[in-house]
Tab-separated table of C-alpha atoms in Angstrom:
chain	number	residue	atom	x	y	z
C	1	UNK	CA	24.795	24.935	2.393
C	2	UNK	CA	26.271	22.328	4.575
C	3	UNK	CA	24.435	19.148	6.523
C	4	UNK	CA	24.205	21.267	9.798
C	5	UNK	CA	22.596	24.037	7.875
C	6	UNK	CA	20.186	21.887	5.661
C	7	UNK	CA	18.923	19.974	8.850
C	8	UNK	CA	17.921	23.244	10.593
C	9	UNK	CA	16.310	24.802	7.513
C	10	UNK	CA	14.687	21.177	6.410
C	11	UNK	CA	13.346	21.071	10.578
C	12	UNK	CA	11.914	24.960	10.462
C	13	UNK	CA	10.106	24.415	7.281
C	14	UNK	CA	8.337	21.873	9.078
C	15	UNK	CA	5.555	23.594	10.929
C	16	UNK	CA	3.399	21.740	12.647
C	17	UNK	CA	4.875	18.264	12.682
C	18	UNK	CA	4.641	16.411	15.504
C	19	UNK	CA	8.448	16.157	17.159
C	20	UNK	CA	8.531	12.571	16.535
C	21	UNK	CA	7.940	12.639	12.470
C	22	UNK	CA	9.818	15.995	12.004
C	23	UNK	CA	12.625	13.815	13.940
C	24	UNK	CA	12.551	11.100	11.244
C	25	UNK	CA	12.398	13.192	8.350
C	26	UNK	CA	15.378	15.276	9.322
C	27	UNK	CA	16.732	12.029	10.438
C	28	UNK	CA	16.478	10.361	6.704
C	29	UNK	CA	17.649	13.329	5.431
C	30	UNK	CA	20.795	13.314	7.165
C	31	UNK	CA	21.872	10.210	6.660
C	32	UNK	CA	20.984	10.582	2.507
C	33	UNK	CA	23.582	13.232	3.306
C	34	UNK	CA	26.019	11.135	4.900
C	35	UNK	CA	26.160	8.302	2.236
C	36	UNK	CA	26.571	10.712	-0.283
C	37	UNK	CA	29.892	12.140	1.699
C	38	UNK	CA	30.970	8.698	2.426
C	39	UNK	CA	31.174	7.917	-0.976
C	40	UNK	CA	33.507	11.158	-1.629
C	41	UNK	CA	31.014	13.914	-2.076
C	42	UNK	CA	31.838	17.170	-0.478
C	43	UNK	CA	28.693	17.975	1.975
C	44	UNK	CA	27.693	20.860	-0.153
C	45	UNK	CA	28.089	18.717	-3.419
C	46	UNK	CA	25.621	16.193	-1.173
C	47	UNK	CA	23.146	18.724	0.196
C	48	UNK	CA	23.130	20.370	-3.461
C	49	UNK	CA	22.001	16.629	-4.606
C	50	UNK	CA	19.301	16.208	-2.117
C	51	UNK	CA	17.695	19.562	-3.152
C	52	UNK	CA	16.098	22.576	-1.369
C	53	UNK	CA	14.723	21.743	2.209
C	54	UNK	CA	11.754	24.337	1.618
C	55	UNK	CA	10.823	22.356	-1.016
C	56	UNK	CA	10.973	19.149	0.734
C	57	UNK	CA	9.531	20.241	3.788
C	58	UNK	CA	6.687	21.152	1.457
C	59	UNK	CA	6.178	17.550	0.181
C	60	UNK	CA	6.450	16.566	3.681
C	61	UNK	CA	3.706	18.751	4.833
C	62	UNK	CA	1.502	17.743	1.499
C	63	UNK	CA	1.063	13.973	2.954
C	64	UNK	CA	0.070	14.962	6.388
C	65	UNK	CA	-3.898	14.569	7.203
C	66	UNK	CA	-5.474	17.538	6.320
C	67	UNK	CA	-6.853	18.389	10.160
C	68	UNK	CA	-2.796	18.389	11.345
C	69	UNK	CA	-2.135	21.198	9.252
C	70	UNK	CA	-5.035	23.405	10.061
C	71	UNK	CA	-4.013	23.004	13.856
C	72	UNK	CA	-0.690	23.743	13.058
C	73	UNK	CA	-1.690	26.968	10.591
C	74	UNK	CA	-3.583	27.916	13.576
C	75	UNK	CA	-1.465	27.357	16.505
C	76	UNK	CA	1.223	30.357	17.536
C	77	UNK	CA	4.112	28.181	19.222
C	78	UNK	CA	5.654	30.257	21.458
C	79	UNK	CA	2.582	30.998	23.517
C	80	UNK	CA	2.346	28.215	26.783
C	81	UNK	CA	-0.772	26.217	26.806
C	82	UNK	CA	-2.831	28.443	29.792
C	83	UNK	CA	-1.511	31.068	27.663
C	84	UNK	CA	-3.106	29.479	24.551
C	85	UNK	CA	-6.180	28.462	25.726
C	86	UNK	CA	-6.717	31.626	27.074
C	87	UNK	CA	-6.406	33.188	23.978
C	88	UNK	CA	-8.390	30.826	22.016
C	89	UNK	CA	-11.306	31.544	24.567
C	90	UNK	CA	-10.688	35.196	24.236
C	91	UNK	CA	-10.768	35.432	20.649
C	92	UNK	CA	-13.474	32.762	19.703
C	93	UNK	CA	-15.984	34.647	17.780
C	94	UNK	CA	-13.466	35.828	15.664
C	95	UNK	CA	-11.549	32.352	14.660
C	96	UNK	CA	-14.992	30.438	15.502
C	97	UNK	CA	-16.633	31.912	12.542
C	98	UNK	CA	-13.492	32.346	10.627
C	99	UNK	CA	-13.581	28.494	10.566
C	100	UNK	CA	-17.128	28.072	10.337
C	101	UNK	CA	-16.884	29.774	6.753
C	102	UNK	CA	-13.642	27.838	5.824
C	103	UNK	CA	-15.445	24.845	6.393
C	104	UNK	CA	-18.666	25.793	5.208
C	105	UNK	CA	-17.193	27.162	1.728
C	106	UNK	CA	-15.041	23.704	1.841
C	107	UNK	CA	-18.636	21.406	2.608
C	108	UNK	CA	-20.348	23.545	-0.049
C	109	UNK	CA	-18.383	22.690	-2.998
C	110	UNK	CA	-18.137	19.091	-1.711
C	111	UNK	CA	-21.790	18.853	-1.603
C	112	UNK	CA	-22.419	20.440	-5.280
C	113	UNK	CA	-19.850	18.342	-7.007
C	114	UNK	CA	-21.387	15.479	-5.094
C	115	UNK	CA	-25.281	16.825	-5.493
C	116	UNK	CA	-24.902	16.896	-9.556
C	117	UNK	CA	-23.502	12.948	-9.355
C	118	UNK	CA	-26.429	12.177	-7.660
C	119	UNK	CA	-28.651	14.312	-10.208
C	120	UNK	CA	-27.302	12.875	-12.770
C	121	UNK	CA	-27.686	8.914	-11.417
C	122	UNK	CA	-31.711	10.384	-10.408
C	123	UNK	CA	-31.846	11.148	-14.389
C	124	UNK	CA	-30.350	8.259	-15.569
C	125	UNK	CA	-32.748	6.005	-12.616
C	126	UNK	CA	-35.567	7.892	-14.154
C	127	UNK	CA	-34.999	7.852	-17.388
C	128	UNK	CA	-34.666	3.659	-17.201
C	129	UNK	CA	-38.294	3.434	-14.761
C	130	UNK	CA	-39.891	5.816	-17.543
C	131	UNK	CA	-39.063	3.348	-19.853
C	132	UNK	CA	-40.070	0.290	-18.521
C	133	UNK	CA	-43.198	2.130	-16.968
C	134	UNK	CA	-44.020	3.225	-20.526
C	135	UNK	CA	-44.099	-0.367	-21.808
C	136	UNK	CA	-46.468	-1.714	-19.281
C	137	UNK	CA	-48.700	1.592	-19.436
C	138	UNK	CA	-48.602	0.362	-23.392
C	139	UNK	CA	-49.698	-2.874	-22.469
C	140	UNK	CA	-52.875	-1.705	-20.761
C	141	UNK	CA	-53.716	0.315	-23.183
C	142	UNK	CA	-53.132	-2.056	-25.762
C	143	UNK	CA	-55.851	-4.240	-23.440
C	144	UNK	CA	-58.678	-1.344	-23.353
C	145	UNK	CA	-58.310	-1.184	-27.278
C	146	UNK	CA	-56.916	2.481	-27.785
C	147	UNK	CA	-54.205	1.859	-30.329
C	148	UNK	CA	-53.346	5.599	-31.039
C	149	UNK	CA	-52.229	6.639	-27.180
C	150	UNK	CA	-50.532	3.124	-27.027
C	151	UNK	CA	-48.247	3.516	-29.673
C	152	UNK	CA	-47.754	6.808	-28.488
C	153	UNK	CA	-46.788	5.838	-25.104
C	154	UNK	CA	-44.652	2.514	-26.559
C	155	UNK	CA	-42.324	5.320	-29.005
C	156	UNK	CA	-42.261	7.619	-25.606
C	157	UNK	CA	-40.929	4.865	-23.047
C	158	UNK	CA	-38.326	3.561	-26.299
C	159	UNK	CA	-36.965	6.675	-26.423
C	160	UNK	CA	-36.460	7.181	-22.257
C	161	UNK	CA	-35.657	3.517	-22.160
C	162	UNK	CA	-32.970	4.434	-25.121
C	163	UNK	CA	-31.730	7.769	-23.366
C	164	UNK	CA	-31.265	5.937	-20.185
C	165	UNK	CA	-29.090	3.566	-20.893
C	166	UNK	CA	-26.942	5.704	-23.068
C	167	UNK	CA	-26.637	8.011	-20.291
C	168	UNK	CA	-25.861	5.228	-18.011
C	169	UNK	CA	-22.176	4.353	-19.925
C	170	UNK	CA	-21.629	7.679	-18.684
C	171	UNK	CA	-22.104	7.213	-14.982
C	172	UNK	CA	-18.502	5.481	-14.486
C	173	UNK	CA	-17.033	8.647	-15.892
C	174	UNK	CA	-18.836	11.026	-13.838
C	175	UNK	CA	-18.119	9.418	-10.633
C	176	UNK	CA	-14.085	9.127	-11.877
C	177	UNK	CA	-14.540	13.057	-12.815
C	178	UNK	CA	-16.028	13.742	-8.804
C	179	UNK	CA	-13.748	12.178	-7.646
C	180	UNK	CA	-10.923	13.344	-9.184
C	181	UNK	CA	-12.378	17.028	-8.233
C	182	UNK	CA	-12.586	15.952	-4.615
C	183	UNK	CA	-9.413	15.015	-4.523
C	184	UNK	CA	-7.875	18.338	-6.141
C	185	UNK	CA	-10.009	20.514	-3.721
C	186	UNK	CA	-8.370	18.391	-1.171
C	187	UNK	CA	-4.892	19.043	-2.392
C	188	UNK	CA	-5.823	22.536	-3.269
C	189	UNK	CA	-6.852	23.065	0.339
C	190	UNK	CA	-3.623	21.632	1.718
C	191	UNK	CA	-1.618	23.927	-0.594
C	192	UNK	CA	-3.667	26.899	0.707
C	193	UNK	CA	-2.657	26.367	4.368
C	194	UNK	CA	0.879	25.422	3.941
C	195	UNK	CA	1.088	28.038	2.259
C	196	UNK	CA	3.382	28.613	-1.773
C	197	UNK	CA	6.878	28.684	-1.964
C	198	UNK	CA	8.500	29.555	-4.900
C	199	UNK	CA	10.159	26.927	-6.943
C	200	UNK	CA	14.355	27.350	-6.467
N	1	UNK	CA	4.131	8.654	-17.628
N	2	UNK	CA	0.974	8.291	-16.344
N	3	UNK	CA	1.766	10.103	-12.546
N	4	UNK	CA	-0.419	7.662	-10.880
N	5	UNK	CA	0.991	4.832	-12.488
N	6	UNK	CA	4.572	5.886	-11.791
N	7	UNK	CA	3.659	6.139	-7.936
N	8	UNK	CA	2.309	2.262	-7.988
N	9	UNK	CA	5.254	1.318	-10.073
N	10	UNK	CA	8.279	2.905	-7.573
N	11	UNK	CA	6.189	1.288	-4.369
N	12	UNK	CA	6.947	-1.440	-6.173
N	13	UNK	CA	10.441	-0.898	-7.532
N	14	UNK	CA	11.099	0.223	-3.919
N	15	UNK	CA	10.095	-3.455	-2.768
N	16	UNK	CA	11.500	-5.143	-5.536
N	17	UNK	CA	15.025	-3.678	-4.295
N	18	UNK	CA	14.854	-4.856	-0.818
N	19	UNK	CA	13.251	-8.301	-1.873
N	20	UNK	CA	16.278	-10.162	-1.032
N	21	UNK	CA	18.495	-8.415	1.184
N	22	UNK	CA	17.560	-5.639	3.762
N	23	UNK	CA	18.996	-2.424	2.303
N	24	UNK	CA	19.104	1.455	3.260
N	25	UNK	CA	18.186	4.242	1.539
N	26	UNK	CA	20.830	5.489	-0.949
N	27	UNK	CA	21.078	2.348	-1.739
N	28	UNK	CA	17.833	1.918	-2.854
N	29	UNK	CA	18.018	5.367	-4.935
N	30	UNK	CA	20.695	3.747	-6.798
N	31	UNK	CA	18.846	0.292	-7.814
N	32	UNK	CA	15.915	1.793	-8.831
N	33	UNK	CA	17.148	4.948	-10.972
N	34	UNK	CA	18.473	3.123	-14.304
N	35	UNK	CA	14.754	1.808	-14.396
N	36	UNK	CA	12.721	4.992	-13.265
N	37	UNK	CA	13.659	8.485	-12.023
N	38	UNK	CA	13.635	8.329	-8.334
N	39	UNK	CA	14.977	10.939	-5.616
N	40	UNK	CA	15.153	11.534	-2.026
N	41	UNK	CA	11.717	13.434	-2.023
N	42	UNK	CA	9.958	11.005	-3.467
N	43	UNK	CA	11.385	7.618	-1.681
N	44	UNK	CA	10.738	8.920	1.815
N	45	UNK	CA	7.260	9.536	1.157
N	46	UNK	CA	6.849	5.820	-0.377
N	47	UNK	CA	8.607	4.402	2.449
N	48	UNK	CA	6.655	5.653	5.079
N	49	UNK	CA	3.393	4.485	3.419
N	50	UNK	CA	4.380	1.151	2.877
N	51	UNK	CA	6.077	0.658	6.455
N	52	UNK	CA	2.283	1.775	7.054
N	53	UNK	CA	1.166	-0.673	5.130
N	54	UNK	CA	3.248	-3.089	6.837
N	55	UNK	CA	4.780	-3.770	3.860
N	56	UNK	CA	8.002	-3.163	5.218
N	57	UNK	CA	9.851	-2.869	8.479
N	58	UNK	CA	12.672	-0.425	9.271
N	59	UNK	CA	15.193	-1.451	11.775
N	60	UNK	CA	18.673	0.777	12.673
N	61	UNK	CA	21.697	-0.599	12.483
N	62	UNK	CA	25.513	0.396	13.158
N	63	UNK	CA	27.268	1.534	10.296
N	64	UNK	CA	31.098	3.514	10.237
N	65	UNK	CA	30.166	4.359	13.467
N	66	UNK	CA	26.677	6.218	12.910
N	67	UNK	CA	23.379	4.776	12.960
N	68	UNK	CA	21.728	3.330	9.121
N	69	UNK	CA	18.308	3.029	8.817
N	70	UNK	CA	17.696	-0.615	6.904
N	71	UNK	CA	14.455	-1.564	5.007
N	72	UNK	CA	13.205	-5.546	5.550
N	73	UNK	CA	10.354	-6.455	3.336
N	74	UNK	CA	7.878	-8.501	4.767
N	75	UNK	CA	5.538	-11.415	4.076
N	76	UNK	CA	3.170	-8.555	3.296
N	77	UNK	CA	5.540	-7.116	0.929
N	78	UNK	CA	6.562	-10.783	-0.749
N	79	UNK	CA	2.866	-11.181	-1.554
N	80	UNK	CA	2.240	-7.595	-2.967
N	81	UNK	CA	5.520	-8.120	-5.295
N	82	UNK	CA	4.118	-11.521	-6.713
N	83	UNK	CA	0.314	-10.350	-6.839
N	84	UNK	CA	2.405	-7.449	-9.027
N	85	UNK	CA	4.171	-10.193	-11.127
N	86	UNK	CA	0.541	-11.913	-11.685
N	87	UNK	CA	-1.021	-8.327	-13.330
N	88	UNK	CA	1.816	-7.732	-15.783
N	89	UNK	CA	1.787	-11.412	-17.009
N	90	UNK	CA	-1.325	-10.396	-18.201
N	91	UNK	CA	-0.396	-6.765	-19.455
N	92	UNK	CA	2.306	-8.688	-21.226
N	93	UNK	CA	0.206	-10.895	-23.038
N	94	UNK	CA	-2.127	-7.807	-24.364
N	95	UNK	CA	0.800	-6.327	-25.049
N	96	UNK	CA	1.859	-8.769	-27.291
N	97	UNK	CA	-1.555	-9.156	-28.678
N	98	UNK	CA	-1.604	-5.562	-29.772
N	99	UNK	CA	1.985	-5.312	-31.081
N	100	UNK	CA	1.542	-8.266	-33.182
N	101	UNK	CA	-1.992	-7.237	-34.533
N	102	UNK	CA	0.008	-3.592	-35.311
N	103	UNK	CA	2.754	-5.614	-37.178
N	104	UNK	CA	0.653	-8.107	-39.240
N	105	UNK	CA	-1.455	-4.246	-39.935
N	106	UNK	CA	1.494	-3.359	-41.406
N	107	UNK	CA	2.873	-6.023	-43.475
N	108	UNK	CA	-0.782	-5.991	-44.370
């Protein structure tokens, strides 16, 4: 492949790039290439250095904002923009709920990833108030004389107190673990709409 | 390596390279690669976050008679390399601390 013919791949792969940033990539590109010639590479030698431009177009496309590629996934471009909206009027209850799901499915897992961390900070919370509320309950009970339901209580708010903050070396973990899953689904998401390409 | 360790590292590998002089981007492939693998793909997506970072500015400039794209770090970028420095003097010194606790194990 020479530079002409890596440039035009590299700036068709790039779907949905604004003019100006598909511009500068190609741009950087290029002159990658023509450093590499200058200092004696043949072009293909260069271009064969740089690597495949549907791969890098793909890298490209996986540090865009995730709302830029879902307008470009959805937007045909050789349609004029009466033409478009037209179209997009047309056909709205089919795309309209299309999206609706995509997003909804998308919110949905957000919210149950998120929904257990916030379980599991309500358990750890509770667990810790238990305890403390068990000690004082102990107290009063220790005042009105009834040894037998105090002790009770006192072993009952140890143990909560004890669970509590064992569960609460945890918590740092589980929020790294959500978050780390957020950002996957967020990747994942990407990959969906720009679609696989198979490794060269 | 650790990949998200490696991407802080070449941000900063990438900086480290222009710290002195303004330089382009093969040039800064070839700095950087005898310390850690580095390509086209993955220096154009570093550069263009820390340019948004304003860590950087890029400026064109004439070159055999074709336009070169050249990298200036800025005060920014001076700050983030020595804040970088400041870290690994500590690293450095745990490091050492466990390395010399591993040898004395052994002689041990």
């Amino acid at each position: 492949m020479n530079k002409l013919e890596f440039c035009n791949a590299l700036r068709a792969h790039l779907v949905g790039v604004s003019e100006a940033d598909a511009l500068r990539s190609v741009e950087f590109y290029c002159e990658m290439i023509d450093d590499r010639t200058e200092e004696g590479m043949s072009e293909e030698e260069a271009v064969a250095a740089i690597g495949a431009p549907d791969a890098i177009a793909q890298q490209i496309l996986m540090e865009l904002p995730l709302s830029k590629l879902l307008s470009a996934r959805i937007k045909p471009h050789h349609l004029s923009t009466t033409q478009y909206v037209l179209l997009l009027v047309l056909a709205s209850p089919l795309w309209l709920s299309l999206l609706a799901v995509f997003a909804a499915i998308l919110i949905s897992v957000y919210a149950v990833i998120w929904a257990l961390v916030i379980s599991y900070l309500c358990i750890v919370v509770s667990l810790l108030a238990g305890g403390v509320a068990g000690v004082f309950a102990t107290g009063v009970f220790l005042l009105r004389a009834k040894t037998a339901p105090a002790l009770f209580l006192l072993g009952g708010s140890l143990i909560c107190a004890g669970l509590g903050t064992l569960f609460a070396c945890f918590t740092r973990g589980v929020l790294r673990a959500a978050t780390l899953l957020s950002k996957q689904l967020l990747r994942f998401t990407k990959r969906i709409l720009i679609g696989r390409r198979k490794k060269a | 390596m650790d990949i998200q360790l490696k991407r802080g590292l070449l941000e900063i590998c990438v900086l480290a390279a222009i710290k002195d002089d303004a330089s382009y981007g093969y040039q800064i492939i070839k700095d950087v690669k005898p310390y850690v693998e580095i390509s086209e793909s993955t220096l154009y997506p570093i550069l263009r976050r820390l340019e948004a970072a304003d860590l950087l500015t890029v400026q064109d400039a004439a070159h055999n008679g074709r336009l070169r794209k050249y990298y200036h770090i800025t005060p920014l970028g001076v700050q983030r390399l020595a804040a970088f420095c400041e870290e690994w003097k500590e690293m450095l010194s745990i490091y050492q601390f466990v390395t010399g606790k591993e040898a004395r194990h052994e002689q041990a």
